[in-house]
Tab-separated table of C-alpha atoms in Angstrom:
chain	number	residue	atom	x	y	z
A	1	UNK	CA	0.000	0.000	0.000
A	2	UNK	CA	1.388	3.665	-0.706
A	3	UNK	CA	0.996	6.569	1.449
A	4	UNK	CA	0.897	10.029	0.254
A	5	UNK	CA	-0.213	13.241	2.164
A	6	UNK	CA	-2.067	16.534	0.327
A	7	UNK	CA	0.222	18.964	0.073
A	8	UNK	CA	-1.175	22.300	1.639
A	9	UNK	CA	1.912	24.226	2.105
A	10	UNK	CA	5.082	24.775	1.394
A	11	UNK	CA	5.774	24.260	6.012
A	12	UNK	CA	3.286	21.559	6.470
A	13	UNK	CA	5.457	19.981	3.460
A	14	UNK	CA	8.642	20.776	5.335
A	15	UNK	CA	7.396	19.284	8.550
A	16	UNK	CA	6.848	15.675	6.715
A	17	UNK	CA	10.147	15.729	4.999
A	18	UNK	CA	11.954	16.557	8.380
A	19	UNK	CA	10.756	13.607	9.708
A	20	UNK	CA	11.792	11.713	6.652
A	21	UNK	CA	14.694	13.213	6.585
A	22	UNK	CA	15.198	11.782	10.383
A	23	UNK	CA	14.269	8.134	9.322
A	24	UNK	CA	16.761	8.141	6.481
A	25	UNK	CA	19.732	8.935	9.083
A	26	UNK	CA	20.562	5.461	11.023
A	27	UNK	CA	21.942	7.228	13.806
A	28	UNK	CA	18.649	9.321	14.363
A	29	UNK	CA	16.179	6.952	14.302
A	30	UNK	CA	13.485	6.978	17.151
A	31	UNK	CA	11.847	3.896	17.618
A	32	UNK	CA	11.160	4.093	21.007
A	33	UNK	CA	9.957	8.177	21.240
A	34	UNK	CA	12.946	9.497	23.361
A	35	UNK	CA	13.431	12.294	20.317
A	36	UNK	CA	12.120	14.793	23.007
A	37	UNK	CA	15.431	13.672	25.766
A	38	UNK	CA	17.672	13.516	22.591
A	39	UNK	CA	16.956	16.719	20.816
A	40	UNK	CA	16.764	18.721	24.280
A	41	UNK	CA	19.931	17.652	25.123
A	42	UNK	CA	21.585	18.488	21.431
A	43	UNK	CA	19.662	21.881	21.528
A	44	UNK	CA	20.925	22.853	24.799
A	45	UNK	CA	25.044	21.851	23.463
A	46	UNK	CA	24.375	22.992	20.473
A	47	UNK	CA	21.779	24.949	19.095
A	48	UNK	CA	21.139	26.355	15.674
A	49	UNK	CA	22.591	23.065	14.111
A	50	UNK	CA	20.286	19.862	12.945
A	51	UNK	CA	21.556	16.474	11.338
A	52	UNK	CA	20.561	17.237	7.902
A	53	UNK	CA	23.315	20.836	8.032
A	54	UNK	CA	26.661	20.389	6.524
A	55	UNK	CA	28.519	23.030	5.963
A	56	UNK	CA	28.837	26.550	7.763
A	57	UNK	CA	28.960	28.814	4.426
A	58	UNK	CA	24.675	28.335	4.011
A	59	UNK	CA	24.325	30.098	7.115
A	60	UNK	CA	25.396	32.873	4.393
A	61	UNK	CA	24.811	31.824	0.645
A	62	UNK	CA	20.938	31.356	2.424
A	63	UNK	CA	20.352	35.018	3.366
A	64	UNK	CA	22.564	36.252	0.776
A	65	UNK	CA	20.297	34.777	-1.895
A	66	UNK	CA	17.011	35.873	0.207
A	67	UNK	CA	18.266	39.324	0.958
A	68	UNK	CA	18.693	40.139	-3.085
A	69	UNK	CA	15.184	38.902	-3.677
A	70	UNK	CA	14.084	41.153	-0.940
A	71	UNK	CA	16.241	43.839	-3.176
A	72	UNK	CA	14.049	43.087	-5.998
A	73	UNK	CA	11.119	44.281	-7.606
A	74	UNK	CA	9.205	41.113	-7.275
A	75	UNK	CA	5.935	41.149	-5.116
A	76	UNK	CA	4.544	37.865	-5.566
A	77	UNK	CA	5.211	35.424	-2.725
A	78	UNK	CA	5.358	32.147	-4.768
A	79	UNK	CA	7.486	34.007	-7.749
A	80	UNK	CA	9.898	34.803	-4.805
A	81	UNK	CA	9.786	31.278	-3.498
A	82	UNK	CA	10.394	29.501	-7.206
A	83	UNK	CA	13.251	32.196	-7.366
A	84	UNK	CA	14.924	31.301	-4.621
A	85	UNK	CA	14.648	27.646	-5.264
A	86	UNK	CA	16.388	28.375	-8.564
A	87	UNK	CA	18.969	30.444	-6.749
A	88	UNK	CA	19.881	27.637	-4.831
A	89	UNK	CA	19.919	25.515	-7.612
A	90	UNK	CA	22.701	27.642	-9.277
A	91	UNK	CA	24.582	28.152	-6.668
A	92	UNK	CA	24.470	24.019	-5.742
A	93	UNK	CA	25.357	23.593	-9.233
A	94	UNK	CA	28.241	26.190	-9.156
A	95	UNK	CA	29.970	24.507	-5.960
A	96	UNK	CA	29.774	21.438	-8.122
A	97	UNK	CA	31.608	22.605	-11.312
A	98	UNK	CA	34.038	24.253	-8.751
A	99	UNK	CA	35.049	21.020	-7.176
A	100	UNK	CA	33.045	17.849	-7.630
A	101	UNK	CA	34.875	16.160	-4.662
A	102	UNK	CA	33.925	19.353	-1.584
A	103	UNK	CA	32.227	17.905	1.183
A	104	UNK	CA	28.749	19.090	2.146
A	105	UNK	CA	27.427	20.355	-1.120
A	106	UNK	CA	23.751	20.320	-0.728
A	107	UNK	CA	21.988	18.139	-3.636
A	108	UNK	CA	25.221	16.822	-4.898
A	109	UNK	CA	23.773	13.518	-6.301
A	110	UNK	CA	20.792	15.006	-7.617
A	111	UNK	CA	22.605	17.426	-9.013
A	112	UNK	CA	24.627	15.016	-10.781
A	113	UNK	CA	21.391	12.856	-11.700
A	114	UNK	CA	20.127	16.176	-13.624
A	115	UNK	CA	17.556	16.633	-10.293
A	116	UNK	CA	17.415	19.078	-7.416
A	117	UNK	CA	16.737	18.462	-3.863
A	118	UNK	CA	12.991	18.910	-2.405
A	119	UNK	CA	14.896	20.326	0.902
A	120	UNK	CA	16.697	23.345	0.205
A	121	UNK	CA	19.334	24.849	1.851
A	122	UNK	CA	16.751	27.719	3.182
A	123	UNK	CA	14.753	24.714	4.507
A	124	UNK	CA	17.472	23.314	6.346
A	125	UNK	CA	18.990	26.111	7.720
A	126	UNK	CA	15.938	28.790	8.329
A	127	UNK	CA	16.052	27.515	11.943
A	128	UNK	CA	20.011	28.079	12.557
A	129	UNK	CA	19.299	31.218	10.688
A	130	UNK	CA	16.544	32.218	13.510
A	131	UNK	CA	18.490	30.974	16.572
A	132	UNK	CA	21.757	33.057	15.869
A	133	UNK	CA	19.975	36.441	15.179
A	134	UNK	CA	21.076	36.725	11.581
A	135	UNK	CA	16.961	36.336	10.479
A	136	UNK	CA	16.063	39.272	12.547
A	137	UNK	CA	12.250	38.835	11.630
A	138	UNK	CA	11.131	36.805	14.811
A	139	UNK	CA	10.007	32.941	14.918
A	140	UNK	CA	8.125	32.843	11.762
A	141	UNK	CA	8.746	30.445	8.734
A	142	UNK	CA	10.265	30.835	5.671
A	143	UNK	CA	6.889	31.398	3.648
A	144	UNK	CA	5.778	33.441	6.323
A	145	UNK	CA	8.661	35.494	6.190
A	146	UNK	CA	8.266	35.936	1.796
A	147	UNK	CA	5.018	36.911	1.944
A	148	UNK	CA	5.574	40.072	4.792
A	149	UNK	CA	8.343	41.048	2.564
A	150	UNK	CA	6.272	40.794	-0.189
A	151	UNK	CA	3.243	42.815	1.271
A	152	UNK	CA	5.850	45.365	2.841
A	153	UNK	CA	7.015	45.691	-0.856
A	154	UNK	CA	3.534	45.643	-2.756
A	155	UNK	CA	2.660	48.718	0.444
A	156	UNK	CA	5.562	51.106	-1.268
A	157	UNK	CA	4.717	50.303	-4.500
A	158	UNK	CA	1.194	51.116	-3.744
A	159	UNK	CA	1.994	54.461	-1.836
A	160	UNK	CA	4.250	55.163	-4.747
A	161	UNK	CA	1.624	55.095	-7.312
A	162	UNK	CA	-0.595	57.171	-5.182
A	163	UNK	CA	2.520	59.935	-5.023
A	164	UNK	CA	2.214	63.029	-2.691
A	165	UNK	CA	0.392	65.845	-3.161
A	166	UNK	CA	3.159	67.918	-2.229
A	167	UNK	CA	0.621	70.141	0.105
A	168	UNK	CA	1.539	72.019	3.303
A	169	UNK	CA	-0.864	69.774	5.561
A	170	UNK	CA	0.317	68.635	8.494
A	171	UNK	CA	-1.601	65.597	7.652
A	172	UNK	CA	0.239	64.463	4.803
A	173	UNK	CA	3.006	64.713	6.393
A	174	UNK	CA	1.753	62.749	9.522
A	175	UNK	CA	0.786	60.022	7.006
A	176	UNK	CA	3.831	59.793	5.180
A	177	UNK	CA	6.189	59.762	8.507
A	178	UNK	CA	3.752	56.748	9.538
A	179	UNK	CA	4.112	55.068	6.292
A	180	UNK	CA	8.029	55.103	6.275
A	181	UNK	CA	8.433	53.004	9.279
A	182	UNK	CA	7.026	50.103	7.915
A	183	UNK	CA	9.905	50.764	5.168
A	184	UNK	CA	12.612	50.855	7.544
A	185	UNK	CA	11.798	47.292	8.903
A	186	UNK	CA	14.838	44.994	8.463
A	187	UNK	CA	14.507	40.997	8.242
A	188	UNK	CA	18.384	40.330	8.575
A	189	UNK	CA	21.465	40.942	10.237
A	190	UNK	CA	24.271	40.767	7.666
A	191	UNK	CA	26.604	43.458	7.435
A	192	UNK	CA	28.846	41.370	5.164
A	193	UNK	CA	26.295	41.306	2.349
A	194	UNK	CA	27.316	42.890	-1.275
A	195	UNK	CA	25.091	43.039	-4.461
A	196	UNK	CA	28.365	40.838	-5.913
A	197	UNK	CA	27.563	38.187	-3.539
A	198	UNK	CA	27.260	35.185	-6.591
A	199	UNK	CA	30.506	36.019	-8.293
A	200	UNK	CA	33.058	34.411	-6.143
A	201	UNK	CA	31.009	31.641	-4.677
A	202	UNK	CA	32.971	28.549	-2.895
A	203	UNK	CA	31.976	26.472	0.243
A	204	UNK	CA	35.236	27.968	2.358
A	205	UNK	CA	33.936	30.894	4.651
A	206	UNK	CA	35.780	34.391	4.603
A	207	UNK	CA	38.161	35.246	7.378
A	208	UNK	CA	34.738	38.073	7.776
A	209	UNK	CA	32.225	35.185	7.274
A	210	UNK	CA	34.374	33.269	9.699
A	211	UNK	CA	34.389	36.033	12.371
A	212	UNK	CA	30.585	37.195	11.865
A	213	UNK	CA	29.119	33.630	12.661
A	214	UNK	CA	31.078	33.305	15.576
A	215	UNK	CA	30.250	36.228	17.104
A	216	UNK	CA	26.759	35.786	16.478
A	217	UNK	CA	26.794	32.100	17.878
A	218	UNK	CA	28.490	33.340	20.841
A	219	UNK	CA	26.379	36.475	21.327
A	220	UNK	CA	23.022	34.418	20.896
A	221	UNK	CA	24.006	31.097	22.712
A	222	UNK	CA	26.413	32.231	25.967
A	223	UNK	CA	25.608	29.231	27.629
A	224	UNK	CA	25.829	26.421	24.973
A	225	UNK	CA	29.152	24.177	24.009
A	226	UNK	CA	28.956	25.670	20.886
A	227	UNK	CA	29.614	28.552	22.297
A	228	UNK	CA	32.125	28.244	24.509
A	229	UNK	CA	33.992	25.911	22.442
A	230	UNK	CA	34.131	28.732	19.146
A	231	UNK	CA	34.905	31.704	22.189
A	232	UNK	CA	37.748	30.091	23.342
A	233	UNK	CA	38.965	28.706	19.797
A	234	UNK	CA	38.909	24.823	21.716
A	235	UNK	CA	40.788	23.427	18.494
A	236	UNK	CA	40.878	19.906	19.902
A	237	UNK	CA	37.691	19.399	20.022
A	238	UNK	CA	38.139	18.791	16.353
A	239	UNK	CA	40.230	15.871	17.511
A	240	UNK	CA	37.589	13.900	18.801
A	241	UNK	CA	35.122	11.371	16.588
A	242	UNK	CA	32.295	10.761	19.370
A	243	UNK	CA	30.536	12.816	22.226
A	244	UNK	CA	31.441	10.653	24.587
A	245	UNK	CA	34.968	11.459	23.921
A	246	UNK	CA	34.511	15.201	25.037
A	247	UNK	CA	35.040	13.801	28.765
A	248	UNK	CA	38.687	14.016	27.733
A	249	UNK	CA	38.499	17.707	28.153
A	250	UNK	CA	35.384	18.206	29.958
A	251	UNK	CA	36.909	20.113	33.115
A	252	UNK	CA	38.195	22.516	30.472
A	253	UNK	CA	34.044	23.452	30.333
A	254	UNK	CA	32.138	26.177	33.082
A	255	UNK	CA	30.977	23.657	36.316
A	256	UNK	CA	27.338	24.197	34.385
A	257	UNK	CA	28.347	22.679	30.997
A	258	UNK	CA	29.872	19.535	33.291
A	259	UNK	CA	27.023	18.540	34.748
A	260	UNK	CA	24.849	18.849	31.807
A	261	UNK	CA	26.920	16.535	29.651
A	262	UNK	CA	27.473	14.115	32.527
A	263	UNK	CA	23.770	13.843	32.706
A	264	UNK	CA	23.490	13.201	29.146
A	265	UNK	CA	26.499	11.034	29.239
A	266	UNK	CA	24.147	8.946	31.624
A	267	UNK	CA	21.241	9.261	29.855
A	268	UNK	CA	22.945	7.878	26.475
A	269	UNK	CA	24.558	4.792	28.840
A	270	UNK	CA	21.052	4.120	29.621
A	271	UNK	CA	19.525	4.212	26.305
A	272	UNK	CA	21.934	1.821	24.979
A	273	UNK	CA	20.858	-0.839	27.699
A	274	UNK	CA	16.701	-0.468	25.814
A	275	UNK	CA	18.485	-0.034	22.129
A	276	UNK	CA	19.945	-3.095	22.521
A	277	UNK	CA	17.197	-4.988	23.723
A	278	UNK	CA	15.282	-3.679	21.687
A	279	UNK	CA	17.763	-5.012	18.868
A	280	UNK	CA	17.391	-8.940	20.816
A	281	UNK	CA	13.730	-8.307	20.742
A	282	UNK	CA	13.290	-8.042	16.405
A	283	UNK	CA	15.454	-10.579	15.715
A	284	UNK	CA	14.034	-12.807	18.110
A	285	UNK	CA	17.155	-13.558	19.871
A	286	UNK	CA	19.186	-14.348	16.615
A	287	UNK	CA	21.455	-10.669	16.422
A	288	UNK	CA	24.737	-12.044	17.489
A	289	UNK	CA	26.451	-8.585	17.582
A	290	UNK	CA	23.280	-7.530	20.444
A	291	UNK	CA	23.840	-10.565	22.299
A	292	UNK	CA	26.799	-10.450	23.026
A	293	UNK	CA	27.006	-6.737	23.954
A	294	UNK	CA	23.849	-7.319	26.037
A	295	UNK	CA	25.747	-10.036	28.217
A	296	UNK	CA	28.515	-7.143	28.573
A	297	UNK	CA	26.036	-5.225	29.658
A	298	UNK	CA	24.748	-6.931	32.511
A	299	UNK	CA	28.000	-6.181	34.567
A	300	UNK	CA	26.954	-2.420	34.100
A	301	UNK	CA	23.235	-2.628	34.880
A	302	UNK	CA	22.925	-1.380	37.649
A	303	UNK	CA	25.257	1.728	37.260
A	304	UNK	CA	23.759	2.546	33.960
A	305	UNK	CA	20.145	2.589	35.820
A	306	UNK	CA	21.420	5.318	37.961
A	307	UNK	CA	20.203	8.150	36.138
A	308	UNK	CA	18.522	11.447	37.491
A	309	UNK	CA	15.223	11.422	35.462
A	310	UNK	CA	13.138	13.854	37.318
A	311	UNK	CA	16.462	16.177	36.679
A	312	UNK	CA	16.562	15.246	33.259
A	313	UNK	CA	12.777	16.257	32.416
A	314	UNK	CA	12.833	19.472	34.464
A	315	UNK	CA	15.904	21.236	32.738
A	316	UNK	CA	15.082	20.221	29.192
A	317	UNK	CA	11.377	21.215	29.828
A	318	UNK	CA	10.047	18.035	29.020
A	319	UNK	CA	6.151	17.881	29.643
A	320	UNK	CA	5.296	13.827	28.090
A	321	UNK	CA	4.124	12.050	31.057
A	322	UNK	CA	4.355	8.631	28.657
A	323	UNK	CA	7.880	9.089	28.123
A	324	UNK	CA	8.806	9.892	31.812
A	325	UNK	CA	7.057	6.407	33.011
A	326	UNK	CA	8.414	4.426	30.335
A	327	UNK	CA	11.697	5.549	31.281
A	328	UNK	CA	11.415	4.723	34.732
A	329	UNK	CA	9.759	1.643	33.970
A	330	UNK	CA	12.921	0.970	32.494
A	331	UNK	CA	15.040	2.496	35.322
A	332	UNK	CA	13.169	-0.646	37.269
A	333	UNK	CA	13.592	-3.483	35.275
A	334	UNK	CA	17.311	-2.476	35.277
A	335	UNK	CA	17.242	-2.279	38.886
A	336	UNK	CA	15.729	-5.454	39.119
A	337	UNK	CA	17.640	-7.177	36.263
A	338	UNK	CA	13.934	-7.903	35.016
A	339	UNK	CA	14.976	-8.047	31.689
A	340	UNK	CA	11.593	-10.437	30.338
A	341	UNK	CA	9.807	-7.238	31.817
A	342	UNK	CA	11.730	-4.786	30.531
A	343	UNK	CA	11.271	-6.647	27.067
A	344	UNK	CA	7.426	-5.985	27.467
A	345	UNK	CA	7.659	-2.134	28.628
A	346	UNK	CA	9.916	-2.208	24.973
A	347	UNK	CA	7.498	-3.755	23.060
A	348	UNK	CA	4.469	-1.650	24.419
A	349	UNK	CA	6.364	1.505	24.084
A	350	UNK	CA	6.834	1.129	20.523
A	351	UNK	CA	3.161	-0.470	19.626
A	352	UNK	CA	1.863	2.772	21.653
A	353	UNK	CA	3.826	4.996	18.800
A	354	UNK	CA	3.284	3.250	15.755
A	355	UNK	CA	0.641	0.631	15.800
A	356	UNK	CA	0.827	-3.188	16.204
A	357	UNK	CA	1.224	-3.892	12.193
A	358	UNK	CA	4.304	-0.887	11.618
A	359	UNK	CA	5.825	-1.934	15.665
A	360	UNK	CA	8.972	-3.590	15.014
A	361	UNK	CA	8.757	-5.929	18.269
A	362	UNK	CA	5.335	-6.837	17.115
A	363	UNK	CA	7.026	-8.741	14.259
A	364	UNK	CA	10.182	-10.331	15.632
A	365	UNK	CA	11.902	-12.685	13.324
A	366	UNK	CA	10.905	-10.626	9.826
A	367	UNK	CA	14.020	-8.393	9.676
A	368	UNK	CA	17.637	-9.377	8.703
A	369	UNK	CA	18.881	-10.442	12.292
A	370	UNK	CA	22.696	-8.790	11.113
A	371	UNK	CA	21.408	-5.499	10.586
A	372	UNK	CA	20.990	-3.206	14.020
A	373	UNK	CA	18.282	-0.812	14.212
A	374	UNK	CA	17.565	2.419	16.123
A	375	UNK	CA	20.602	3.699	16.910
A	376	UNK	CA	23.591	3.076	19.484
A	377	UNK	CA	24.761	5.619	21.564
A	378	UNK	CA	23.549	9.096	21.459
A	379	UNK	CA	25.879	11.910	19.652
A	380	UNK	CA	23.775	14.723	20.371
A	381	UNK	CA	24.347	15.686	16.920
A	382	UNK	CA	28.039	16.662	17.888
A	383	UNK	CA	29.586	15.645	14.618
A	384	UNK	CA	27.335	18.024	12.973
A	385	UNK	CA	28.309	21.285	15.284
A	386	UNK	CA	31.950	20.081	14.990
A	387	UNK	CA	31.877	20.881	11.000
A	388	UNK	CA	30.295	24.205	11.365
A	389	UNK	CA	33.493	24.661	14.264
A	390	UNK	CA	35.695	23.792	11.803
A	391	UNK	CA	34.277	25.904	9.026
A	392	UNK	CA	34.494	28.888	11.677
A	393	UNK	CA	38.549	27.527	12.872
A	394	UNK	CA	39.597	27.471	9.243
A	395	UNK	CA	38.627	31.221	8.179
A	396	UNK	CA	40.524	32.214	11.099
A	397	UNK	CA	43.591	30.423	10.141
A	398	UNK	CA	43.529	28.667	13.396
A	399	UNK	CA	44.138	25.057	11.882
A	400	UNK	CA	47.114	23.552	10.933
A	401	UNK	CA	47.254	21.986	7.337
A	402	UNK	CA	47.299	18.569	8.572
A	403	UNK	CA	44.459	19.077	10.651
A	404	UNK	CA	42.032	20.517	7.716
């Protein structure tokens, strides 16, 4: 049977492909609804980012291509929207002829299959754009945002047409000091931006690219890793592949930042207890790689129970009563080394989500009992902050060339 939805908007479309986009990543997969613990988490290290960003320099060729259709005489929302979907296009295709082998070019393969992507760059990045004050236009979307430029610009034309009547009343010139406020309203915060933006375009950032987006990650996220990592140009933490490996250097971060990954730290130990399981539990028994890490893991059990979860829910502002008790329902079956129980509280977890016929554990046996399924241990999307980081380190000359 196919599914299909009715496509009502440009956002509602958006919101489906984001969660697409989620279940084509392996390592984001949410079978078991803890998206709410994961994302909190990653959004309080390190906002702005998402797993489907790659590369720093859209956090610029975005605006810079929606700033010169805000330039332009165009006052039709969906003529704006096609035009910046071309734009992109261009530019995607430019990036390509410049150097087929870059990392991070947006629509690279369908680019190269003659196609273009159905999630832009402005898609992807509108909410970075947002979080570090370079949209300046408040939380609104993308359309949203086109169309009150668009009525802002079809409001001057309009006053335009009607002209002055160059009289002495104080009237006029009441209504014309009124008007010209609405014309000073400004939707971005980019200083760097020229009319020559598309002539010398290239996925390396400018030593003032470089320098703008850090300041305005450190200005609008004090408290975040992100942060502090890009104020205090942390170059090793480049060096590291995984999040967990950040506890290398983790007394380097405020007594704050400490605590907060050591909870998460936790929290990811005691996910991988359930995601493992979990992987037992579909191949009914057969995944040799899960049993055997599962057997390791009954040493641990009890340690990797102990985690705060009132704490947890109350500083990521977590409101999902479900999730809270199926967590602790886990925290107890670890406790307990109830494992047949904790196989049940799995398996009802996921049939609450999904449904018996799409639940996983409602089918054990069907899948290939090699392959493993939802995920290991949690990143936090880490690796996807650390190439924006490096972006921002390498237009300040700050790596070495062995390191880029």
């Amino acid at each position: 049977m196919q599914l299909g939805w009715i496509d009502f908007s440009k956002t509602e479309r958006n919101k489906i492909l984001s969660v697409l986009d989620l279940l084509s990543e392996p390592s984001t997969l949410d079978e078991l609804g803890i998206a709410p613990i994961r994302d909190g988490f990653a959004n309080l290290f390190f906002p702005g980012t998402s797993t489907i960003q790659t590369r720093a320099k859209y956090f610029f060729l975005v605006p810079y291509a929606l700033k010169e259709l805000e330039l332009s005489n165009e006052t039709n929302p969906n003529k704006v929207l096609r035009a910046l979907n071309e734009t992109e296009k261009i530019c995607g295709q430019t990036l390509l002829e410049q150097n087929a082998n870059e990392n991070g070019i947006i629509g690279k393969r369908s680019l190269q299959g003659g196609r273009w992507v159905k999630r832009t760059p402005a898609d992807i990045y509108w909410a970075g754009l947002r979080k570090y004050g370079i949209f300046t236009g408040g939380n609104i979307s993308l359309s949203e945002y086109v169309r009150a430029s668009c009525a802002i610009k079809n409001q001057k034309s309009n006053l335009t047409k009607l002209g002055n009547r160059n009289d002495s009343a104080e009237e006029n010139e009441c209504d014309d000091k009124n008007a010209g406020n609405i014309f000073k309203m400004q939707f971005w915060k980019m200083p760097i931006y020229t009319t020559e933006w598309r002539e010398n375009i290239h996925m390396d950032l400018t030593a003032e690219e470089g320098a703008f987006l850090r300041e305005q990650i450190v200005s609008t996220c004090p408290d975040s890793m992100i942060s502090y990592i890009l104020e205090n140009k942390m170059t090793e933490v480049l060096e590291f592949e995984y999040f967990s490996d950040l506890g290398a250097i983790i007394q380097k971060f405020p007594k704050h930042m400490q605590d907060e990954y050591k909870l998460a730290l936790s929290f990811s130990d005691f996910l991988f207890v359930a995601r493992t399981l979990y992987n037992i539990i579909i191949s009914d028994g057969q995944n040799a790689q899960a049993n055997d890490i599962f057997e390791e893991l009954k040493a641990e059990m009890t340690e990797r129970a102990d985690i705060d979860i009132e704490l947890i829910f109350t500083k990521l502002y977590i409101y999902k009563n479900d999730l809270k008790n199926f967590i602790k329902k886990l925290q107890e079956c670890m406790y307990n080394n109830d494992f047949e129980e904790m196989k049940k509280a799995i398996k009802a977890r996921e049939i609450m989500l999904k449904g018996q016929s799409r639940a996983k554990t409602a089918h054990p046996g069907e899948f290939n009992p090699n392959d493993w399924i939802g995920g290991g241990e949690l990143d936090y999307r880490f690796n996807n902050a650390k190439t924006i980081i490096k972006d921002i380190f390498e237009s300040e000359g700050l790596l070495s060339a062995e390191s880029k």
